[in-house]
Coordinates of C-alpha atoms in Angstrom, one line a residue:
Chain Z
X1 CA 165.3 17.9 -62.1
X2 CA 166.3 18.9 -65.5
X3 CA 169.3 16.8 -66.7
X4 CA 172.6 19.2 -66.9
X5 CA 173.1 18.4 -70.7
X6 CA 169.2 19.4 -71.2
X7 CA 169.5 22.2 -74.1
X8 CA 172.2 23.6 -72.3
X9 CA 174.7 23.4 -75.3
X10 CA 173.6 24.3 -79.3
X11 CA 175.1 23.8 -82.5
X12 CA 175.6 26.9 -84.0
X13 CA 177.4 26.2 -87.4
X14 CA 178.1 23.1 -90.0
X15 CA 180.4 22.4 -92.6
X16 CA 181.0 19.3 -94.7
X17 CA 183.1 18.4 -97.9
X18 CA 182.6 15.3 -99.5
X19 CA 184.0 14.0 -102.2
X20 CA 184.2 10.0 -104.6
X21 CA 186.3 7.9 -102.6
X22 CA 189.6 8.1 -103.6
X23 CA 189.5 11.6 -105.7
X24 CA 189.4 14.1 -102.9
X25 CA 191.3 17.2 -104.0
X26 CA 192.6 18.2 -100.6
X27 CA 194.5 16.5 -98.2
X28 CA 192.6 14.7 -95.2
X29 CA 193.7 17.5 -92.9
X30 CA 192.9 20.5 -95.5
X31 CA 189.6 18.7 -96.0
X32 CA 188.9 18.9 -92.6
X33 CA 190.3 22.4 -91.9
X34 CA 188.1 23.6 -94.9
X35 CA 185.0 21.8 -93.2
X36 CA 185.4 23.5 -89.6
X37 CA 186.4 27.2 -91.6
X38 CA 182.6 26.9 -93.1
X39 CA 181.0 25.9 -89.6
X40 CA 182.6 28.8 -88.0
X41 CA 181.8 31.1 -91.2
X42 CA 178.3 29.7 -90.8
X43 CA 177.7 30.8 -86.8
X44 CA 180.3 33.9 -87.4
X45 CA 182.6 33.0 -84.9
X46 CA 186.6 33.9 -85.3
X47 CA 188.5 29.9 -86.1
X48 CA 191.0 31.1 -83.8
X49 CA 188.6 31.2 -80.7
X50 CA 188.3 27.5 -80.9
X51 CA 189.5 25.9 -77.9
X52 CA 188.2 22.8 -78.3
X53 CA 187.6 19.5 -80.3
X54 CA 186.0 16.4 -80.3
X55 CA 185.9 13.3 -82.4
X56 CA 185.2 9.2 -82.8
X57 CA 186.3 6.0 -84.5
X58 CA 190.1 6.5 -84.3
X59 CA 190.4 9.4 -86.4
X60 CA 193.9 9.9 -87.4
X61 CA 193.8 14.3 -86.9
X62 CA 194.5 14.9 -83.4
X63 CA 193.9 18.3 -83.1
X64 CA 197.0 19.7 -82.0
X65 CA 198.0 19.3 -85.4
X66 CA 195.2 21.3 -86.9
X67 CA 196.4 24.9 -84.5
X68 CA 198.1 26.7 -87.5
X69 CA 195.5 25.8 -90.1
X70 CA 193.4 27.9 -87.9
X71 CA 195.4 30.1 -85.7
X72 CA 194.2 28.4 -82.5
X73 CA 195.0 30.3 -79.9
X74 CA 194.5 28.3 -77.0
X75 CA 193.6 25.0 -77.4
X76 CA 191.8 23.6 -74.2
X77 CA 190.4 20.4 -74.9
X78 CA 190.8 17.2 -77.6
X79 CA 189.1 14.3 -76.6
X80 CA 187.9 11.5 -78.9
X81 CA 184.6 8.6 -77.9
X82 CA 186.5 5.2 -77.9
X83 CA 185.8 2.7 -80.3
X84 CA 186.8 1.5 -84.2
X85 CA 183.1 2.3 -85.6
X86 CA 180.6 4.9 -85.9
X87 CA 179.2 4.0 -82.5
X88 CA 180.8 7.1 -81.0
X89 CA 179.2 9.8 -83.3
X90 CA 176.5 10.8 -80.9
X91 CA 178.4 10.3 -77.8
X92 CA 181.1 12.5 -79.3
X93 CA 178.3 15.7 -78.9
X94 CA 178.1 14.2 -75.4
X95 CA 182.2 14.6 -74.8
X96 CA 181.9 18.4 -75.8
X97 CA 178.9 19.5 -74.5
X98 CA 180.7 18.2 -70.8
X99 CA 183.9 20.4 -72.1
X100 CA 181.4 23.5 -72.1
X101 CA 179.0 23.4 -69.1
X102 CA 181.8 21.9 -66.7
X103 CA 184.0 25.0 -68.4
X104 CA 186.8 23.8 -69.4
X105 CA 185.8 25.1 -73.2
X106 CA 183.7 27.0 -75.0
X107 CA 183.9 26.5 -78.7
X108 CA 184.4 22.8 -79.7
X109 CA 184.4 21.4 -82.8
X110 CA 182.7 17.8 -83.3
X111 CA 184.3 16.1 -86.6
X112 CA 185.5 13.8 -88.6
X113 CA 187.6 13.4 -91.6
X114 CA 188.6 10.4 -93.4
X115 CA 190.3 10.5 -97.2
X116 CA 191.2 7.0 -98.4
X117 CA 195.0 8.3 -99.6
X118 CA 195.4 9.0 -95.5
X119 CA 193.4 6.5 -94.1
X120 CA 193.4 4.1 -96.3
X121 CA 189.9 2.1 -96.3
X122 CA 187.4 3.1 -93.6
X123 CA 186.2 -0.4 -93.0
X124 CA 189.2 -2.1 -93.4
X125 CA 190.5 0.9 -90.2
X126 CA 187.6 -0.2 -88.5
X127 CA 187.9 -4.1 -88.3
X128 CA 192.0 -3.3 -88.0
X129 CA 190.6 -2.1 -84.8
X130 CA 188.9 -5.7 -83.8
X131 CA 190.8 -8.0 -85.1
X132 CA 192.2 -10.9 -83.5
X133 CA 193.0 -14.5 -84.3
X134 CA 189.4 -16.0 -83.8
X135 CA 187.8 -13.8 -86.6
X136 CA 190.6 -14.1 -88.7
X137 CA 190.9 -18.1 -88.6
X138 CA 186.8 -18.2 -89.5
X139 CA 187.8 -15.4 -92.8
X140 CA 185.5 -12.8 -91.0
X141 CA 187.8 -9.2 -91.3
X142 CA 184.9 -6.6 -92.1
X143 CA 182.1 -4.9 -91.1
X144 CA 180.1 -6.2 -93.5
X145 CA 180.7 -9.9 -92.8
X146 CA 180.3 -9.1 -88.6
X147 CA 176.8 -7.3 -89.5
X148 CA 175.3 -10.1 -92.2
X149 CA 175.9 -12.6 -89.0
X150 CA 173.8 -10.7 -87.3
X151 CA 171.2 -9.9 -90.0
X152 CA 170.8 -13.4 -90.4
X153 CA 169.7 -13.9 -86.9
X154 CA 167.5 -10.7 -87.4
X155 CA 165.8 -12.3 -90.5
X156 CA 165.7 -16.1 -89.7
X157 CA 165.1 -16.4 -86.4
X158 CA 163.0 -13.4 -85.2
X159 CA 161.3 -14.2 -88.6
X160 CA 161.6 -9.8 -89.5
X161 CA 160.9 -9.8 -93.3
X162 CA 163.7 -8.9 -95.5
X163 CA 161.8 -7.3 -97.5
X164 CA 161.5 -4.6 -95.3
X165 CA 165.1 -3.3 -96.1
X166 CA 164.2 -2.5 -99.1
X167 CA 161.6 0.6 -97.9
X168 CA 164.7 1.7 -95.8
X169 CA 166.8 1.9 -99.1
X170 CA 164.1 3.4 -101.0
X171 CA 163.7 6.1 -98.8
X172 CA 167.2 6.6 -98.6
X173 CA 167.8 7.0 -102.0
X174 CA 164.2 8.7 -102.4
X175 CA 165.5 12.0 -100.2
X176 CA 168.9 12.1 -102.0
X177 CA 167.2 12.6 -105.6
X178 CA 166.6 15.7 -104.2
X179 CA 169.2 16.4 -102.7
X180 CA 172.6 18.7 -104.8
X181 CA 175.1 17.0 -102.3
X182 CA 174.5 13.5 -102.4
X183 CA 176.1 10.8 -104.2
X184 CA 172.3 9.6 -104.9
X185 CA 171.6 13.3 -105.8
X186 CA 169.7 13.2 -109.2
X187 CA 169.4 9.5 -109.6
X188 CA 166.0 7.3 -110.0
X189 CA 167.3 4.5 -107.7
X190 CA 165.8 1.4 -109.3
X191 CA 165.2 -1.1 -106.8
X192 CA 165.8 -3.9 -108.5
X193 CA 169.4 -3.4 -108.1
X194 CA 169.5 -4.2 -104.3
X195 CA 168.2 -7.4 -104.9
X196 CA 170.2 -8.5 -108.2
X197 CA 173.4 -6.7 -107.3
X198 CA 176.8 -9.3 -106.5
X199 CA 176.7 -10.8 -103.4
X200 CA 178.8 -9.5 -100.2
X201 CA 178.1 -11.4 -97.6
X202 CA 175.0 -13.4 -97.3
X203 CA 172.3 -11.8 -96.4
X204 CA 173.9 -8.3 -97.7
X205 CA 174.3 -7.7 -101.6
X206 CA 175.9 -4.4 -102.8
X207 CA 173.5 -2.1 -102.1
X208 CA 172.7 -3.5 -98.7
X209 CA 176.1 -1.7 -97.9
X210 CA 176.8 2.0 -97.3
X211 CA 179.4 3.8 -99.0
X212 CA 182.2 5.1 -98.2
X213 CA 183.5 8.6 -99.6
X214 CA 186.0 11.0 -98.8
X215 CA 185.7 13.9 -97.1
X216 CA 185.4 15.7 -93.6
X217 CA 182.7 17.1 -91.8
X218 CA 182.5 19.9 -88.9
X219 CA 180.0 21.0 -86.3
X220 CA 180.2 23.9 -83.9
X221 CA 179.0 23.6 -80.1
X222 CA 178.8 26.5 -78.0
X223 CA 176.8 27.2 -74.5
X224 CA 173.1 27.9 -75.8
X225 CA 173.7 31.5 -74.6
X226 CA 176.6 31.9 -76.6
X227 CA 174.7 30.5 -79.4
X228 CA 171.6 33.0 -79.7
X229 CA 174.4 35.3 -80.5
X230 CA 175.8 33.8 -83.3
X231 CA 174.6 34.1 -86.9
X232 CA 172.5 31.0 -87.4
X233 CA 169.6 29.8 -85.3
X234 CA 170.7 27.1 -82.4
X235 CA 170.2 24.0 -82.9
X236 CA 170.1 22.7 -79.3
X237 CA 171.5 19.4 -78.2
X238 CA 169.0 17.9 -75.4
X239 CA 170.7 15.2 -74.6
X240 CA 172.9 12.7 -75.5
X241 CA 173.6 8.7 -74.0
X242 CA 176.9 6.3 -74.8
X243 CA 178.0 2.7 -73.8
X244 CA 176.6 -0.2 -73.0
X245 CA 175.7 -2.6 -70.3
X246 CA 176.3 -6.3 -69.2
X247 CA 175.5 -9.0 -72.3
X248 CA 177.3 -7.0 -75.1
X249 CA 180.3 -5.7 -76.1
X250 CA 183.3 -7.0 -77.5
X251 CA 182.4 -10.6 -76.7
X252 CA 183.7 -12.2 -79.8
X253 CA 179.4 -13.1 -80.2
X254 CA 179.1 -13.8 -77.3
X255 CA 176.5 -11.0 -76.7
X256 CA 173.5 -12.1 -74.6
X257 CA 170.8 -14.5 -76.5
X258 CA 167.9 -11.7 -76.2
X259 CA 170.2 -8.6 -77.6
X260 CA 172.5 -10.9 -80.4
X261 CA 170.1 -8.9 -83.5
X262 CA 170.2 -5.7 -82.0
X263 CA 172.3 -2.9 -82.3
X264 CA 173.3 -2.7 -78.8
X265 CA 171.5 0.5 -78.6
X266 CA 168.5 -0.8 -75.7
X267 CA 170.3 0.7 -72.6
X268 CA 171.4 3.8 -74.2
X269 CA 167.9 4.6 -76.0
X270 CA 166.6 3.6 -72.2
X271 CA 169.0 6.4 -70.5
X272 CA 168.1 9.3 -73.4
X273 CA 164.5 8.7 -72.8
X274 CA 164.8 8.8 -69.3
X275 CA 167.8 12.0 -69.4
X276 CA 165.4 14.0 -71.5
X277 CA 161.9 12.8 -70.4
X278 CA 161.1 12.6 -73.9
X279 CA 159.7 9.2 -76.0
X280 CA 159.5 7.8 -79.3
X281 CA 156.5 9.6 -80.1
X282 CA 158.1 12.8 -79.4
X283 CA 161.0 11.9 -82.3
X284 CA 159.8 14.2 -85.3
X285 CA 162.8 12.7 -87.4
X286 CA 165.5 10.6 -87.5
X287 CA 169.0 10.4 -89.0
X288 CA 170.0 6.8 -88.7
X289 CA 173.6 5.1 -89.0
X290 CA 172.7 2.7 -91.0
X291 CA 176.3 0.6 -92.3
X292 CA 173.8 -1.8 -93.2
X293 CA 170.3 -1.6 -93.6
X294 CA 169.6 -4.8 -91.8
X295 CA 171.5 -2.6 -88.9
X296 CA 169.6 0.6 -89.6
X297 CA 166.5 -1.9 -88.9
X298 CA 167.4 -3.0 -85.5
X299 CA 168.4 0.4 -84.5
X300 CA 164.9 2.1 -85.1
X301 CA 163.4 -1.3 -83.0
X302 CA 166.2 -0.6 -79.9
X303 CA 164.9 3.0 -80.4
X304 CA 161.6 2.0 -79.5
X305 CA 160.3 3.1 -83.0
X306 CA 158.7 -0.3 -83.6
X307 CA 159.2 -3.8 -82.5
X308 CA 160.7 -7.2 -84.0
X309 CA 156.8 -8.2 -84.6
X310 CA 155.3 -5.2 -85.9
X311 CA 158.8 -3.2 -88.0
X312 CA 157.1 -4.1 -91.2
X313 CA 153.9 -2.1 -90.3
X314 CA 156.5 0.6 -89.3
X315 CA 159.6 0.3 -91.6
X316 CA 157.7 1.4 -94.8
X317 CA 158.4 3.8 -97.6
X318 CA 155.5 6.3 -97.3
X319 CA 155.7 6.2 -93.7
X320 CA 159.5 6.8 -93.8
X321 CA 159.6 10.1 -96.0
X322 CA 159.8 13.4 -95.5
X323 CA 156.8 14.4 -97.5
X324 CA 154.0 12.7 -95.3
X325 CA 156.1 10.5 -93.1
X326 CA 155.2 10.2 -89.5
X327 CA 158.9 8.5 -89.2
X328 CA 160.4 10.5 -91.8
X329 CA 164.5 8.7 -91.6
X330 CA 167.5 10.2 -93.1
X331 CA 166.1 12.7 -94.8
X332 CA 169.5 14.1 -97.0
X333 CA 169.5 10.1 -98.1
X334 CA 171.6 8.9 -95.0
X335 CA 175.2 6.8 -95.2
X336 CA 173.8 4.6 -97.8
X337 CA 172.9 7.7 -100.6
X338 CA 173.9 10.6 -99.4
X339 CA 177.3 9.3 -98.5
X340 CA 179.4 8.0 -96.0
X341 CA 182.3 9.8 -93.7
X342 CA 181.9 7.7 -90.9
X343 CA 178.4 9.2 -90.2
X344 CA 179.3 12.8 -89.7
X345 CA 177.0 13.7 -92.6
X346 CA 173.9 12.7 -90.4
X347 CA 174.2 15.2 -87.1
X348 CA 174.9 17.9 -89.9
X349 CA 171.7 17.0 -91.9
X350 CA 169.9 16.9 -88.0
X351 CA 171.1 20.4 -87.7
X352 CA 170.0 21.4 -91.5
X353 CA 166.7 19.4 -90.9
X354 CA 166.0 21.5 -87.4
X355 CA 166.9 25.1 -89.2
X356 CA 164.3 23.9 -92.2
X357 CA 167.2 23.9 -94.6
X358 CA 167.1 20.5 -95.4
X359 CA 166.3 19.2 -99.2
X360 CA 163.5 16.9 -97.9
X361 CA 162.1 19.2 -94.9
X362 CA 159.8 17.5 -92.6
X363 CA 157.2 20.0 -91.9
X364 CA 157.1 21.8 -88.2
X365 CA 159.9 19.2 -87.2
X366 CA 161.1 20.0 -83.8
X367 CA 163.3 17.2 -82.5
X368 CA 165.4 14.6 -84.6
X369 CA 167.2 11.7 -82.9
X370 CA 170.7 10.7 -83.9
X371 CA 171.7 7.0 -83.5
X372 CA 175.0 6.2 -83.8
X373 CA 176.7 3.4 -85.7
X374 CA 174.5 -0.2 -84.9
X375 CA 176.4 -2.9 -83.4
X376 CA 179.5 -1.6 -82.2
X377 CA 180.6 -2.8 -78.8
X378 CA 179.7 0.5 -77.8
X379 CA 177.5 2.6 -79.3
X380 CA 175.2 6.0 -78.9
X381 CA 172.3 8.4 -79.5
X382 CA 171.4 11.9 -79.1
X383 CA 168.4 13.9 -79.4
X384 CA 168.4 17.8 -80.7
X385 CA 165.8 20.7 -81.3
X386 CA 165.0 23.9 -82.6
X387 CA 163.7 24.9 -79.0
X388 CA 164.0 23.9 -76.0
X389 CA 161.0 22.1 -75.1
Chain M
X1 CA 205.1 -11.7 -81.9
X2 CA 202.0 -14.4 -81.6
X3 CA 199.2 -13.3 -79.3
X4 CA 198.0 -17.1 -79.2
X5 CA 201.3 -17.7 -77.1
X6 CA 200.8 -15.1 -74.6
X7 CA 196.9 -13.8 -74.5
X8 CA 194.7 -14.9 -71.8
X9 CA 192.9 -17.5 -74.5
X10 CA 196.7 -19.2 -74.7
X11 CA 195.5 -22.1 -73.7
X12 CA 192.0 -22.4 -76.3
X13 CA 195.5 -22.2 -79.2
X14 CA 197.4 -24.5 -77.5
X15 CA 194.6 -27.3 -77.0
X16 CA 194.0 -26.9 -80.8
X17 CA 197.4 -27.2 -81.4
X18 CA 197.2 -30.0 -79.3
X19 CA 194.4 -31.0 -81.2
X20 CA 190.9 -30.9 -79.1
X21 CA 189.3 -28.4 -77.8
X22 CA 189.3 -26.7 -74.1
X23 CA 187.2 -23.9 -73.1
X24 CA 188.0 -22.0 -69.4
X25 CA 185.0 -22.0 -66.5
X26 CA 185.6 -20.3 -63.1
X27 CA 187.1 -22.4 -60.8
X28 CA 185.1 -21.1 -58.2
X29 CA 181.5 -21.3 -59.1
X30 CA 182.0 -23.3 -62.4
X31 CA 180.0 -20.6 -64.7
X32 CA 181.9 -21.0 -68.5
X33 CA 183.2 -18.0 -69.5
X34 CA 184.3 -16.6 -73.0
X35 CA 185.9 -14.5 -74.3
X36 CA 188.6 -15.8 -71.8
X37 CA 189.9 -13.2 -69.2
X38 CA 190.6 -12.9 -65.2
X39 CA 188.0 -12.4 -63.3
X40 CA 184.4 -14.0 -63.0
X41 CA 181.6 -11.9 -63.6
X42 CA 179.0 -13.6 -61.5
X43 CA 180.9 -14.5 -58.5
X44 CA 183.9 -12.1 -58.6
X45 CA 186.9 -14.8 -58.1
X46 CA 190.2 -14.8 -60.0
X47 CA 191.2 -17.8 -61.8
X48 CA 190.1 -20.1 -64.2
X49 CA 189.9 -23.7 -65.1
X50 CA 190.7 -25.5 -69.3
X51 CA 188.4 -28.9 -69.4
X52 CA 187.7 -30.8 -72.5
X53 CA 184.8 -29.7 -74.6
X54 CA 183.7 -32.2 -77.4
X55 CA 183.4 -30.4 -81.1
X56 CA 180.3 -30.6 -80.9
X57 CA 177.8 -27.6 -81.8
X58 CA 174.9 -26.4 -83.0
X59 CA 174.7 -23.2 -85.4
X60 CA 173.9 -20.0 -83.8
X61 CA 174.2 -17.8 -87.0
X62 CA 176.1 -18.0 -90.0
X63 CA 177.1 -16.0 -93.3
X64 CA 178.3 -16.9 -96.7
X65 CA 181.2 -14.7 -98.3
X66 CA 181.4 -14.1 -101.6
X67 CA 183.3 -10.8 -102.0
X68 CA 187.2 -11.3 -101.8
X69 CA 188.1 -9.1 -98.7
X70 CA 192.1 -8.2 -97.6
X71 CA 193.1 -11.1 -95.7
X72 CA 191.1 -14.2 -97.0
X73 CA 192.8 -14.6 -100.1
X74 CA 193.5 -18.2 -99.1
X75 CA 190.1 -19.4 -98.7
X76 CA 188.1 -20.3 -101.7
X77 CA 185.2 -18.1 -102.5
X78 CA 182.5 -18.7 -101.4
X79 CA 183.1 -20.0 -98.0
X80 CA 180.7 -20.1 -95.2
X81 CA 181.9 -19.0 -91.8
X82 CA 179.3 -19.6 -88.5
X83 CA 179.2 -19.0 -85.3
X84 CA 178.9 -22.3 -83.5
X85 CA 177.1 -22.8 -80.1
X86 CA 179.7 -25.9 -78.2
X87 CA 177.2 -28.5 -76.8
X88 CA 177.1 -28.2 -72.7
X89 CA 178.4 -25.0 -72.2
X90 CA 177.0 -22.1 -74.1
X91 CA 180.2 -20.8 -75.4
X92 CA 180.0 -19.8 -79.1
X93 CA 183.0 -20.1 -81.3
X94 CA 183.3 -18.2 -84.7
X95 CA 184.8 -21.1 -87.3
X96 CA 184.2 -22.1 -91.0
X97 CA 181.7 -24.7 -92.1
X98 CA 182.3 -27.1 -95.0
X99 CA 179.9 -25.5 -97.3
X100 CA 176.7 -27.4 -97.5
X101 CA 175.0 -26.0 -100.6
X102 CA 172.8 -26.1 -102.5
X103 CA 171.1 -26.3 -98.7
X104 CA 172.0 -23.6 -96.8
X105 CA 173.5 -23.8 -92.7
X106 CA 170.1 -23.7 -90.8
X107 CA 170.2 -21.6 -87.1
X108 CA 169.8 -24.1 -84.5
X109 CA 171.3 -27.4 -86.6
X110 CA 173.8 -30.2 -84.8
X111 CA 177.1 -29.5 -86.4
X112 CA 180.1 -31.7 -85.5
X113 CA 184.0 -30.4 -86.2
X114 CA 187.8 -31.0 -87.0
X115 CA 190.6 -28.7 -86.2
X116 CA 191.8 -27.4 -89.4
X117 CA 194.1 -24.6 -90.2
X118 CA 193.5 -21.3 -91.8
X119 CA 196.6 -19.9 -93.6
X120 CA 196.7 -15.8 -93.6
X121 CA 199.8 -14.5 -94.5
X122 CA 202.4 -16.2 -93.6
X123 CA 200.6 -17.6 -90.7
X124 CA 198.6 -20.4 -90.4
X125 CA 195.8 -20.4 -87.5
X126 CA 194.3 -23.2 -85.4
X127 CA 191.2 -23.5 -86.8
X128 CA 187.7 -25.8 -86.5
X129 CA 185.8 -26.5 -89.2
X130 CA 182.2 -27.8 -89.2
X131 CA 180.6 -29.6 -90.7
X132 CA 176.8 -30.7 -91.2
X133 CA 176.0 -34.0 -88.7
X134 CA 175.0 -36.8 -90.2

C-alpha cells in the first residue's frame, strides 16, 4: 500500500533572503514576511489564503504574529518540529504535509527566519536549548564543541580519514562559485585554509564550521492537485521520517556504543526507505545539513550512501559534484558556502535542483534527499521529486 | 534557583559536594542508569539506588577548545574537556582533563579524577577533573 504522505503534497513556491550576519536590512519578521510574499508570488497563490505554517528549532515568529503582514484570513494551523537544532528541518515538511491530507489546511508555509539583532547567535540559541550543569562544569556550551566530541570518535576510533572532509568542503565551496546567492559565490576556495585556519575545537578549525547568516527562508506546500495549478512546476514531497529510537537522544553521551559517531539518523533513513520503497541508489542528489563536515560525513553513512570502511571511496570531490557526480551533495554550496539559516536554504535548493533551476544542475535529476541537522537528539530526512515515481 | 538541589541527578551534586562520586542503578534489577530519571528502561520499576563509584575512568572521546565561547571565560584556553567512561558501570561523565600536551588524551586510556570546581558566572559547579594515570 502506498504510504499516505507518498507524493500526495508538492511544493509549489520558494523564497529566501539572506543576508552577512549581523547587517540584515529588515527586521527578522519583515525578512521573513518578504521571504513567504516571493514563495507565494512564485506558485501565484493570494498570501492571504495561507492557513497554515510550520517551522523548527525554536524559531522565535509564531505565526499568529505574522497575520497582518499578510492579510491572513484564517489561520488554521501553526505547529513547529521540537528540538534546539536543525534536526527538525525535514520533519517540519512532514508536520504540514499531515495539516493538508488529514484537512485541516491547505496552504502552509514551512520556514525559518533567524537575524542575529532578534535572535541573537543561532548557536548560542541552540545550546541555550541543552544546557545544563554537566556540560557547563566540563566548558562544553556549543555546537561546535558537542560535534568535535563526536568527530573525534568518528576519526580515531572507526579510523574514517580526515582527509575526507576536505572533498566535502571542496565541493561545497566548488557549487557556490557558481552560484549569485552564496556567501562562497565568486570565490576560488583555497583549500589550504581549512587546514591552517585557527583552531575551534579539536578536531574542527574555522572552516570545518558552517556559517551562520541572517535571513529567512519560505516554502509553499499545497495538495499535489492544488499544485498542478499553480504557476511553477510541483515539486512533490514523497516522503518524509522524524525522531529517533532507543540508544540516543538527549543522553548527556550516553548514546549507544555502535551509534556515538553517527548522526542519529539510522532509524529514520530505515523508516523513509521503507515509507517510500525507494533506496540509496535511487537518491539522484543530496542537500546535506552539514554544521560540521565531520557531521555532514556521518549523515551520508546513516543514509546508507557509503559505510564507515569504504566513505573515502565515496566521499570524494569528483564524485560529489554536480557536473559528473553520481552523489552530486549540496549543490547551491550547502550551510558551509552557500550559507546558513538554520538549513532552510537546502529544501529550497532541493526544490530549485528538481525544477532544473539550480546553479550547479545535476542532469535528469529526479529525487533529492534532505537530511536534517546531524546529531540532534532528534533529527530527520525527507525525500522529494519532480514526478511521482 | 539551582537545578542541582532539586533535579532528579540531586544526589550525583550532592555526592560531589560531599566529595566522591555516586551514580543511581535500579533498585530492582540493578542495571546503571544515566542520565538519572524515574523509571527503568529494561525492567519498567520506579525507583533508584546512589552507591559509591571510584573516579576512576577510561576516556571515551574527548576535544580540545581553543576558541573562547560565552560562558567559559574562566577556564584557561586551551582546555581539554572528555567524556569519561566510570570503571564498573558504563556510565560516561562529561568533565575536564588536566591537559596532557604535547601528547594528546588517547580514546580508550585509564584516567583517574579529583572533584574540582568550575566557576561560571557567579556560580561555581561541582566538577571532576582527570587526569592522565600514572
Amino acid at each position: 500500500m502506498t504510504h499516505p504522505l507518498y507524493g500526495t503534497t508538492a511544493v509549489a513556491g520558494v523564497g529566501l533572503r539572506q543576508f552577512k550576519r549581523g547587517a540584515s536590512p529588515l527586521p527578522e519578521r519583515s525578512l521573513l514576511v518578504e521571504a513567504i510574499l516571493d514563495a507565494c508570488l512564485e506558485a501565484g497563490l493570494n498570501p492571504a489564503e495561507v492557513d497554515g505554517f510550520v517551522s523548527y528549532g525554536d524559531d522565535k515568529n509564531e505565526p499568529v504574529r505574522l497575520m497582518g503582514d499578510l492579510g491572513t484570513r484564517r489561520l488554521a494551523w501553526s505547529a513547529s518540529v521540537f528540538g534546539g537544532g536543525g534536526g527538525g528541518i525535514a520533519g517540519a515538511f512532514g508536520l504540514a504535509a499531515s495539516a493538508i491530507i488529514s484537512g485541516q489546511a491547505k496552504a502552509v508555509i514551512v520556514f525559518r527566519a533567524l537575524a542575529e539583532g532578534a535572535s541573537g547567535r543561532m548557536s548560542a540559541a541552540v545550546m541555550a536549548h541543552h544546557l545544563n550543569d554537566h556540560l557547563l562544569a566540563a566548558g562544553l556550551v556549543s555546537p561546535a564543541q558537542m560535534c568535535a566530541i563526536r568527530a573525534q570518535r568518528l576519526f580515531k576510533h572507526y579510523g574514517v580519514s580526515q582527509s575526507i572532509v576536505e572533498d566535502l568542503v571542496r565541493a561545497s565551496y566548488h557549487h557556490a562559485r557558481n552560484n549569485p546567492e552564496a556567501v562562497g559565490f565568486g570565490q576560488d576556495f583555497d583549500i589550504a585554509a581549512l587546514h591552517t585556519s585557527r583552531w575551534i575545537a579539536e578536531p574542527f578549525r574555522l572552516f570545518d564550521c558552517s556559517r551562520e547568516n541572517d535571513g529567512a527562508g519560505a516554502l509553499l506546500l499545497v495538495s499535489a492537485e492544488q499544485a498542478q495549478d499553480l504557476a511553477k512546476p510541483p515539486v512533490y514531497l514523497l516522503g518524509c521520517a522524524q525522531g529517533t529510537e532507543a540508544g540516543w537522544g538527549d543522553l548527556l553521551e550516553n548514546d549507544a556504543d555502535d551509534l556515538y559517531a553517527t548522526g542519529g539518523f539510522r532509524p529514520v533513513a530505515r523508516d523513509l526507505y521503507r515509507q517510500t520503497g525507494l533506496s540509496p541508489a535511487d537518491i539522484d542528489c543530496v542537500q546535506l545539513y552539514e554544521n560540521f563536515d565531520a557531521q555532514g560525513v556521518m549523515s551520508l553513512i546513516d543514509h546508507g550512501f557509503c559505510t564507515y570502511e569504504n566513505a573515502a571511496e565515496v566521499i570524494r570531490f569528483d564524485n560529489l559534484i554536480a557536473q559528473g557526480g553520481k552523489l552530486p551533495v549540496n549543490t547551491a554550496g550547502g550551510n558551509l558556502a552557500q550559507g546558513f539559516i538554520h538549513g532552510i536554504g537546502l529544501p529550497i535548493e532541493a526544490v530549485r535542483q528538481l525544477r532544473g533551476e539550480s546553479a550547479n544542475p545535476v542532469s535528469g535529476a529526479r529525487t533529492c534527499l534532505l537530511a536534517g541537522g546531524p546529531g540532534a537528539p532528534t533529527v530527520s530526512s525527507a525525500i522529494f521529486a519532480n514526478k511521482v515515481l | 534557583m539551582n537545578h542541582r538541589l532539586d533535579g532528579a541527578d540531586a544526589p550525583y551534586w550532592q555526592s560531589l559536594e560531599a566529595g566522591q562520586l555516586q551514580l543511581p542503578r535500579c533498585a530492582s534489577c540493578r542495571r546503571w542508569l544515566w542520565p538519572a530519571g524515574h523509571r527503568c528502561s529494561t525492567c519498567g520499576s520506579i525507583g533508584m539506588v546512589w552507591e559509591e563509584r571510584p573516579l576512576r575512568a577510561t576516556v571515551y572521546s574527548w576535544t580540545r577548545t581553543w576558541h573562547r565561547f560565552a560562558l567559559t571565560e574562566a577556564l584557561d584556553l586551551p582546555y581539554v574537556s572528555i567524556v569519561a567512561e566510570i570503571e564498573d558501570c558504563g556510565i560516561r561523565l562529561m568533565g575536564r582533563m588536566d591537559d596532557p600536551s604535547p601528547d594528546d588524551p588517547a580514546i580508550g586510556e585509564a584516567v583517574v579524577g579529583r572533584i574540582d570546581r568550575t566557576r561560571v558566572g557567579d556560580d561555581a559547579i561541582p566538577t571532576i577533573i582527570w587526569s592522565r594515570a600514572a
